[in-house]
PDB file of C-alpha atoms in Angstrom:
ATOM      1  CA  UNK I   1     100.425  79.973  86.926  1.00 65.00           C
ATOM      2  CA  UNK I   2      98.482  82.970  88.167  1.00 71.00           C
ATOM      3  CA  UNK I   3      94.720  82.782  88.215  1.00 86.00           C
ATOM      4  CA  UNK I   4      94.394  85.956  86.140  1.00 91.00           C
ATOM      5  CA  UNK I   5      97.120  87.039  83.735  1.00 92.00           C
ATOM      6  CA  UNK I   6      97.578  90.388  82.053  1.00 94.00           C
ATOM      7  CA  UNK I   7     100.442  91.833  80.077  1.00 91.00           C
ATOM      8  CA  UNK I   8     101.843  94.646  82.212  1.00 90.00           C
ATOM      9  CA  UNK I   9     102.534  96.857  79.182  1.00 90.00           C
ATOM     10  CA  UNK I  10     102.821  99.695  78.669  1.00 95.00           C
ATOM     11  CA  UNK I  11     100.546  99.523  75.671  1.00 96.00           C
ATOM     12  CA  UNK I  12     100.938 102.675  73.610  1.00 97.00           C
ATOM     13  CA  UNK I  13      98.320 103.746  71.064  1.00 97.00           C
ATOM     14  CA  UNK I  14      97.817 107.021  69.208  1.00 98.00           C
ATOM     15  CA  UNK I  15      94.832 109.189  69.998  1.00 98.00           C
ATOM     16  CA  UNK I  16      91.763 108.046  68.066  1.00 97.00           C
ATOM     17  CA  UNK I  17      92.949 104.453  67.658  1.00 98.00           C
ATOM     18  CA  UNK I  18      91.424 101.311  69.166  1.00 98.00           C
ATOM     19  CA  UNK I  19      93.160 100.043  72.297  1.00 97.00           C
ATOM     20  CA  UNK I  20      92.872  96.308  72.887  1.00 97.00           C
ATOM     21  CA  UNK I  21      93.541  94.955  76.367  1.00 97.00           C
ATOM     22  CA  UNK I  22      93.602  91.236  77.063  1.00 96.00           C
ATOM     23  CA  UNK I  23      93.218  89.034  80.103  1.00 95.00           C
ATOM     24  CA  UNK I  24      93.435  85.255  80.447  1.00 95.00           C
ATOM     25  CA  UNK I  25      92.224  83.195  83.380  1.00 93.00           C
ATOM     26  CA  UNK I  26      93.054  79.702  84.492  1.00 90.00           C
ATOM     27  CA  UNK I  27      89.875  78.279  86.015  1.00 81.00           C
ATOM     28  CA  UNK I  28      86.956  77.190  83.862  1.00 78.00           C
ATOM     29  CA  UNK I  29      84.731  77.541  86.919  1.00 78.00           C
ATOM     30  CA  UNK I  30      84.808  81.307  86.658  1.00 80.00           C
ATOM     31  CA  UNK I  31      81.570  83.033  85.787  1.00 80.00           C
ATOM     32  CA  UNK I  32      81.853  86.782  86.280  1.00 88.00           C
ATOM     33  CA  UNK I  33      84.358  89.144  84.713  1.00 92.00           C
ATOM     34  CA  UNK I  34      85.088  92.789  85.389  1.00 94.00           C
ATOM     35  CA  UNK I  35      87.271  95.547  84.030  1.00 97.00           C
ATOM     36  CA  UNK I  36      88.504  98.316  86.292  1.00 97.00           C
ATOM     37  CA  UNK I  37      90.374 101.477  85.376  1.00 97.00           C
ATOM     38  CA  UNK I  38      92.928 102.883  87.796  1.00 97.00           C
ATOM     39  CA  UNK I  39      94.553 106.254  87.361  1.00 96.00           C
ATOM     40  CA  UNK I  40      97.937 106.774  88.958  1.00 93.00           C
ATOM     41  CA  UNK I  41      97.563 107.347  92.698  1.00 91.00           C
ATOM     42  CA  UNK I  42      93.819 106.649  92.623  1.00 93.00           C
ATOM     43  CA  UNK I  43      91.659 103.643  93.462  1.00 95.00           C
ATOM     44  CA  UNK I  44      90.212 101.194  90.887  1.00 96.00           C
ATOM     45  CA  UNK I  45      86.982 102.261  89.242  1.00 95.00           C
ATOM     46  CA  UNK I  46      84.587  99.726  87.683  1.00 94.00           C
ATOM     47  CA  UNK I  47      84.021 100.375  83.974  1.00 95.00           C
ATOM     48  CA  UNK I  48      82.592  97.125  82.547  1.00 93.00           C
ATOM     49  CA  UNK I  49      81.327  93.728  83.563  1.00 92.00           C
ATOM     50  CA  UNK I  50      80.381  90.704  81.455  1.00 93.00           C
ATOM     51  CA  UNK I  51      78.903  87.334  82.359  1.00 88.00           C
ATOM     52  CA  UNK I  52      78.065  85.660  79.039  1.00 86.00           C
ATOM     53  CA  UNK I  53      80.087  84.692  76.001  1.00 88.00           C
ATOM     54  CA  UNK I  54      80.193  87.330  73.330  1.00 92.00           C
ATOM     55  CA  UNK I  55      80.459  91.096  73.298  1.00 94.00           C
ATOM     56  CA  UNK I  56      79.048  93.761  75.553  1.00 94.00           C
ATOM     57  CA  UNK I  57      79.203  97.384  74.520  1.00 95.00           C
ATOM     58  CA  UNK I  58      78.992 100.510  76.662  1.00 94.00           C
ATOM     59  CA  UNK I  59      79.820 103.725  74.868  1.00 96.00           C
ATOM     60  CA  UNK I  60      83.409 103.559  73.621  1.00 97.00           C
ATOM     61  CA  UNK I  61      84.077 100.391  75.607  1.00 97.00           C
ATOM     62  CA  UNK I  62      83.449  96.813  74.476  1.00 97.00           C
ATOM     63  CA  UNK I  63      84.099  93.778  76.641  1.00 96.00           C
ATOM     64  CA  UNK I  64      84.552  90.447  74.876  1.00 96.00           C
ATOM     65  CA  UNK I  65      84.339  87.094  76.637  1.00 94.00           C
ATOM     66  CA  UNK I  66      85.402  83.732  75.250  1.00 93.00           C
ATOM     67  CA  UNK I  67      84.945  81.060  77.903  1.00 90.00           C
ATOM     68  CA  UNK I  68      86.168  78.210  75.690  1.00 90.00           C
ATOM     69  CA  UNK I  69      89.512  79.965  75.251  1.00 91.00           C
ATOM     70  CA  UNK I  70      89.431  81.462  78.743  1.00 92.00           C
ATOM     71  CA  UNK I  71      90.065  85.045  77.860  1.00 93.00           C
ATOM     72  CA  UNK I  72      88.322  88.342  78.267  1.00 96.00           C
ATOM     73  CA  UNK I  73      89.206  91.503  76.374  1.00 97.00           C
ATOM     74  CA  UNK I  74      88.478  95.185  76.635  1.00 98.00           C
ATOM     75  CA  UNK I  75      88.387  97.334  73.516  1.00 98.00           C
ATOM     76  CA  UNK I  76      88.479 101.101  73.777  1.00 98.00           C
ATOM     77  CA  UNK I  77      87.435 102.854  70.582  1.00 98.00           C
ATOM     78  CA  UNK I  78      88.521 106.383  69.703  1.00 98.00           C
ATOM     79  CA  UNK I  79      91.112 106.322  72.487  1.00 98.00           C
ATOM     80  CA  UNK I  80      91.686 109.612  74.281  1.00 97.00           C
ATOM     81  CA  UNK I  81      94.663 110.773  76.370  1.00 97.00           C
ATOM     82  CA  UNK I  82      92.279 110.688  79.351  1.00 97.00           C
ATOM     83  CA  UNK I  83      92.036 106.907  78.863  1.00 98.00           C
ATOM     84  CA  UNK I  84      95.705 106.612  79.896  1.00 98.00           C
ATOM     85  CA  UNK I  85      95.585 104.485  83.035  1.00 97.00           C
ATOM     86  CA  UNK I  86      96.157 100.971  84.291  1.00 97.00           C
ATOM     87  CA  UNK I  87      93.344  98.540  83.471  1.00 97.00           C
ATOM     88  CA  UNK I  88      92.698  95.688  85.885  1.00 96.00           C
ATOM     89  CA  UNK I  89      90.881  92.516  84.946  1.00 96.00           C
ATOM     90  CA  UNK I  90      88.981  90.719  87.736  1.00 93.00           C
ATOM     91  CA  UNK I  91      87.313  87.315  87.853  1.00 91.00           C
ATOM     92  CA  UNK I  92      84.961  85.558  90.280  1.00 86.00           C
ATOM     93  CA  UNK I  93      85.546  81.787  90.577  1.00 81.00           C
ATOM     94  CA  UNK I  94      82.743  79.516  91.696  1.00 71.00           C
ATOM     95  CA  UNK I  95      81.192  82.357  93.697  1.00 67.00           C
ATOM     96  CA  UNK I  96      83.933  81.875  96.280  1.00 70.00           C
ATOM     97  CA  UNK I  97      86.964  83.760  95.146  1.00 79.00           C
ATOM     98  CA  UNK I  98      87.558  87.148  93.601  1.00 83.00           C
ATOM     99  CA  UNK I  99      90.855  87.493  91.710  1.00 88.00           C
ATOM    100  CA  UNK I 100      92.448  90.597  90.227  1.00 92.00           C
ATOM    101  CA  UNK I 101      95.058  90.665  87.512  1.00 93.00           C
ATOM    102  CA  UNK I 102      98.101  92.856  88.014  1.00 93.00           C
ATOM    103  CA  UNK I 103      96.941  95.282  85.333  1.00 95.00           C
ATOM    104  CA  UNK I 104      97.967  96.611  81.922  1.00 96.00           C
ATOM    105  CA  UNK I 105      99.210 100.160  81.652  1.00 97.00           C
ATOM    106  CA  UNK I 106      97.758 102.037  78.681  1.00 98.00           C
ATOM    107  CA  UNK I 107      99.324 105.187  77.229  1.00 98.00           C
ATOM    108  CA  UNK I 108      97.306 107.129  74.681  1.00 97.00           C
ATOM    109  CA  UNK I 109      99.554 109.574  72.844  1.00 96.00           C
ATOM    110  CA  UNK I 110      98.093 112.856  71.565  1.00 94.00           C
TER     111      UNK I 110
ATOM    112  CA  UNK F   1      75.917 105.321  93.464  1.00 71.00           C
ATOM    113  CA  UNK F   2      77.875 103.169  95.858  1.00 70.00           C
ATOM    114  CA  UNK F   3      79.908 105.174  98.299  1.00 91.00           C
ATOM    115  CA  UNK F   4      82.847 103.630 100.113  1.00 96.00           C
ATOM    116  CA  UNK F   5      84.589 106.069 102.414  1.00 96.00           C
ATOM    117  CA  UNK F   6      88.015 105.589 103.934  1.00 97.00           C
ATOM    118  CA  UNK F   7      88.795 107.748 106.921  1.00 91.00           C
ATOM    119  CA  UNK F   8      92.152 109.099 105.774  1.00 92.00           C
ATOM    120  CA  UNK F   9      93.774 109.720 102.386  1.00 94.00           C
ATOM    121  CA  UNK F  10      97.266 110.036 103.836  1.00 96.00           C
ATOM    122  CA  UNK F  11      98.595 108.779 107.137  1.00 97.00           C
ATOM    123  CA  UNK F  12     102.073 108.809 108.680  1.00 97.00           C
ATOM    124  CA  UNK F  13     102.824 106.610 111.690  1.00 97.00           C
ATOM    125  CA  UNK F  14     105.885 105.324 113.506  1.00 97.00           C
ATOM    126  CA  UNK F  15     107.118 101.756 113.824  1.00 98.00           C
ATOM    127  CA  UNK F  16     105.553  99.885 116.695  1.00 97.00           C
ATOM    128  CA  UNK F  17     102.398 101.999 116.762  1.00 97.00           C
ATOM    129  CA  UNK F  18      98.959 100.421 116.604  1.00 97.00           C
ATOM    130  CA  UNK F  19      97.264 101.804 113.505  1.00 97.00           C
ATOM    131  CA  UNK F  20      93.558 101.835 112.703  1.00 97.00           C
ATOM    132  CA  UNK F  21      92.211 102.280 109.177  1.00 98.00           C
ATOM    133  CA  UNK F  22      88.476 102.788 108.931  1.00 97.00           C
ATOM    134  CA  UNK F  23      86.118 102.086 106.052  1.00 97.00           C
ATOM    135  CA  UNK F  24      82.390 102.811 105.794  1.00 97.00           C
ATOM    136  CA  UNK F  25      79.989 101.904 102.985  1.00 96.00           C
ATOM    137  CA  UNK F  26      76.478 103.237 102.531  1.00 94.00           C
ATOM    138  CA  UNK F  27      74.910 100.594 100.260  1.00 90.00           C
ATOM    139  CA  UNK F  28      74.082  97.871 102.782  1.00 91.00           C
ATOM    140  CA  UNK F  29      76.647  95.536 101.201  1.00 91.00           C
ATOM    141  CA  UNK F  30      77.305  92.273 102.995  1.00 89.00           C
ATOM    142  CA  UNK F  31      80.899  91.818 101.789  1.00 90.00           C
ATOM    143  CA  UNK F  32      83.766  94.117 102.674  1.00 93.00           C
ATOM    144  CA  UNK F  33      87.443  93.776 101.823  1.00 94.00           C
ATOM    145  CA  UNK F  34      90.840  95.187 102.677  1.00 97.00           C
ATOM    146  CA  UNK F  35      93.642  95.162 100.108  1.00 96.00           C
ATOM    147  CA  UNK F  36      97.072  96.607  99.907  1.00 96.00           C
ATOM    148  CA  UNK F  37      98.583  97.656  96.614  1.00 95.00           C
ATOM    149  CA  UNK F  38     102.288  97.954  95.987  1.00 93.00           C
ATOM    150  CA  UNK F  39     104.148  98.717  92.742  1.00 88.00           C
ATOM    151  CA  UNK F  40     104.738  95.538  90.759  1.00 82.00           C
ATOM    152  CA  UNK F  41     102.707  93.394  93.159  1.00 85.00           C
ATOM    153  CA  UNK F  42      99.176  94.404  92.251  1.00 87.00           C
ATOM    154  CA  UNK F  43      96.254  94.129  94.643  1.00 91.00           C
ATOM    155  CA  UNK F  44      96.733  91.705  97.500  1.00 92.00           C
ATOM    156  CA  UNK F  45      93.846  90.684  99.722  1.00 92.00           C
ATOM    157  CA  UNK F  46      94.493  91.068 103.441  1.00 95.00           C
ATOM    158  CA  UNK F  47      91.113  90.158 104.956  1.00 94.00           C
ATOM    159  CA  UNK F  48      87.501  90.115 103.969  1.00 91.00           C
ATOM    160  CA  UNK F  49      84.220  89.928 105.838  1.00 92.00           C
ATOM    161  CA  UNK F  50      80.917  88.546 104.573  1.00 87.00           C
ATOM    162  CA  UNK F  51      78.811  89.465 107.588  1.00 87.00           C
ATOM    163  CA  UNK F  52      78.915  91.339 110.857  1.00 90.00           C
ATOM    164  CA  UNK F  53      81.511  89.826 113.191  1.00 88.00           C
ATOM    165  CA  UNK F  54      82.616  87.405 110.442  1.00 89.00           C
ATOM    166  CA  UNK F  55      86.050  87.576 108.886  1.00 91.00           C
ATOM    167  CA  UNK F  56      88.260  85.460 106.712  1.00 90.00           C
ATOM    168  CA  UNK F  57      91.965  85.702 106.004  1.00 92.00           C
ATOM    169  CA  UNK F  58      93.082  86.714 102.597  1.00 90.00           C
ATOM    170  CA  UNK F  59      96.467  86.114 101.033  1.00 89.00           C
ATOM    171  CA  UNK F  60      98.582  88.272 103.365  1.00 95.00           C
ATOM    172  CA  UNK F  61      96.940  88.522 106.821  1.00 96.00           C
ATOM    173  CA  UNK F  62     100.147  88.460 108.875  1.00 96.00           C
ATOM    174  CA  UNK F  63     100.594  91.575 110.973  1.00 96.00           C
ATOM    175  CA  UNK F  64      96.990  92.684 110.476  1.00 98.00           C
ATOM    176  CA  UNK F  65      93.646  92.136 112.130  1.00 97.00           C
ATOM    177  CA  UNK F  66      90.152  93.363 111.314  1.00 97.00           C
ATOM    178  CA  UNK F  67      86.944  94.262 113.055  1.00 97.00           C
ATOM    179  CA  UNK F  68      83.387  94.359 111.785  1.00 96.00           C
ATOM    180  CA  UNK F  69      81.009  95.305 114.558  1.00 94.00           C
ATOM    181  CA  UNK F  70      78.466  96.950 112.265  1.00 95.00           C
ATOM    182  CA  UNK F  71      77.473  96.032 108.740  1.00 94.00           C
ATOM    183  CA  UNK F  72      78.557  99.332 107.238  1.00 96.00           C
ATOM    184  CA  UNK F  73      81.975  99.565 108.903  1.00 97.00           C
ATOM    185  CA  UNK F  74      85.102  97.457 108.435  1.00 97.00           C
ATOM    186  CA  UNK F  75      88.301  98.354 110.242  1.00 97.00           C
ATOM    187  CA  UNK F  76      91.835  97.251 109.498  1.00 98.00           C
ATOM    188  CA  UNK F  77      94.272  97.179 112.394  1.00 98.00           C
ATOM    189  CA  UNK F  78      98.038  97.070 112.181  1.00 97.00           C
ATOM    190  CA  UNK F  79      98.906  95.605 115.551  1.00 94.00           C
ATOM    191  CA  UNK F  80     102.502  96.885 115.629  1.00 97.00           C
ATOM    192  CA  UNK F  81     103.309  98.864 112.508  1.00 97.00           C
ATOM    193  CA  UNK F  82     106.489  98.063 110.621  1.00 97.00           C
ATOM    194  CA  UNK F  83     108.167  99.822 107.706  1.00 97.00           C
ATOM    195  CA  UNK F  84     107.250  96.983 105.318  1.00 97.00           C
ATOM    196  CA  UNK F  85     103.596  97.890 105.862  1.00 98.00           C
ATOM    197  CA  UNK F  86     104.091 101.197 104.088  1.00 98.00           C
ATOM    198  CA  UNK F  87     101.626 100.910 101.232  1.00 97.00           C
ATOM    199  CA  UNK F  88      98.388 102.037  99.626  1.00 97.00           C
ATOM    200  CA  UNK F  89      95.464 100.429 101.463  1.00 98.00           C
ATOM    201  CA  UNK F  90      92.183  99.975  99.635  1.00 97.00           C
ATOM    202  CA  UNK F  91      88.806  99.087 101.085  1.00 97.00           C
ATOM    203  CA  UNK F  92      86.053  97.626  98.906  1.00 95.00           C
ATOM    204  CA  UNK F  93      82.511  96.323  99.313  1.00 93.00           C
ATOM    205  CA  UNK F  94      80.138  94.136  97.302  1.00 89.00           C
ATOM    206  CA  UNK F  95      76.744  92.481  97.480  1.00 84.00           C
ATOM    207  CA  UNK F  96      76.580  88.930  98.743  1.00 74.00           C
ATOM    208  CA  UNK F  97      75.871  85.765  96.782  1.00 57.00           C
ATOM    209  CA  UNK F  98      72.462  84.166  97.052  1.00 49.00           C
ATOM    210  CA  UNK F  99      73.528  81.036  98.893  1.00 45.00           C
ATOM    211  CA  UNK F 100      75.563  82.262 101.818  1.00 44.00           C
ATOM    212  CA  UNK F 101      76.393  78.782 103.069  1.00 41.00           C
ATOM    213  CA  UNK F 102      78.390  77.860 100.013  1.00 43.00           C
ATOM    214  CA  UNK F 103      79.289  81.164  98.527  1.00 52.00           C
ATOM    215  CA  UNK F 104      79.785  84.734  99.552  1.00 54.00           C
ATOM    216  CA  UNK F 105      79.972  86.344  96.165  1.00 59.00           C
ATOM    217  CA  UNK F 106      77.269  86.755  93.628  1.00 65.00           C
ATOM    218  CA  UNK F 107      78.145  88.170  90.231  1.00 75.00           C
ATOM    219  CA  UNK F 108      78.424  91.599  91.777  1.00 81.00           C
ATOM    220  CA  UNK F 109      81.551  93.724  91.405  1.00 88.00           C
ATOM    221  CA  UNK F 110      83.587  95.223  94.198  1.00 90.00           C
ATOM    222  CA  UNK F 111      83.440  98.974  94.701  1.00 93.00           C
ATOM    223  CA  UNK F 112      86.488 100.720  96.083  1.00 96.00           C
ATOM    224  CA  UNK F 113      87.113 103.612  98.398  1.00 96.00           C
ATOM    225  CA  UNK F 114      89.660 106.308  97.546  1.00 96.00           C
ATOM    226  CA  UNK F 115      92.457 104.529  99.377  1.00 96.00           C
ATOM    227  CA  UNK F 116      94.744 105.415 102.267  1.00 97.00           C
ATOM    228  CA  UNK F 117      98.400 105.969 101.545  1.00 97.00           C
ATOM    229  CA  UNK F 118     100.091 104.855 104.757  1.00 98.00           C
ATOM    230  CA  UNK F 119     103.719 105.604 105.546  1.00 98.00           C
ATOM    231  CA  UNK F 120     105.437 103.918 108.474  1.00 98.00           C
ATOM    232  CA  UNK F 121     108.597 105.698 109.582  1.00 97.00           C
TER     233      UNK F 121
END
């Protein structure tokens, strides 16, 4: 079992819809969670981080963390074609290890 | 804003050459990382460094070495380049954790450079 699991996709949503991206992790000792966006041929760019259970909102993005169920989600409201990218989930375990998921590809169709 | 600068965006080298990839960050971060990213394999950690002259192996260190002589600079060295090292190489940096003896990472994210697309012919 991988430490961080993501569905590779592609996830296709129409423009204006809510895109929901999910990530599960295997170690309950994890404490910090990050979402990165990576456009094709570019490097990952940090878009959200969350440390506590619950929701964290930043503009059109909402990160949701459920430590009991060991998942973290990213919601993108009013999806735009410019949101089409691969989204990487990342987790820090016990302050000693930084794991990245393999990413979910999102396609937003005009 | 954090700035992580990689010396080359594209690089073409021949098999057997010694290849140097350079990375510089301007935010006084303690931690620096080298990854490679290949289609279907995601990000794989090659080496990381949590202090000057300190280094630790990541998941795929074979065929690579690193150097960190100054805090802001972290170099990746391909000792004798091979075609299977053709890849996108990404450098990243982050702030350190508070208790360096037991941890190197705080809750701080990694910030990436633009990447170097390396082709070995």
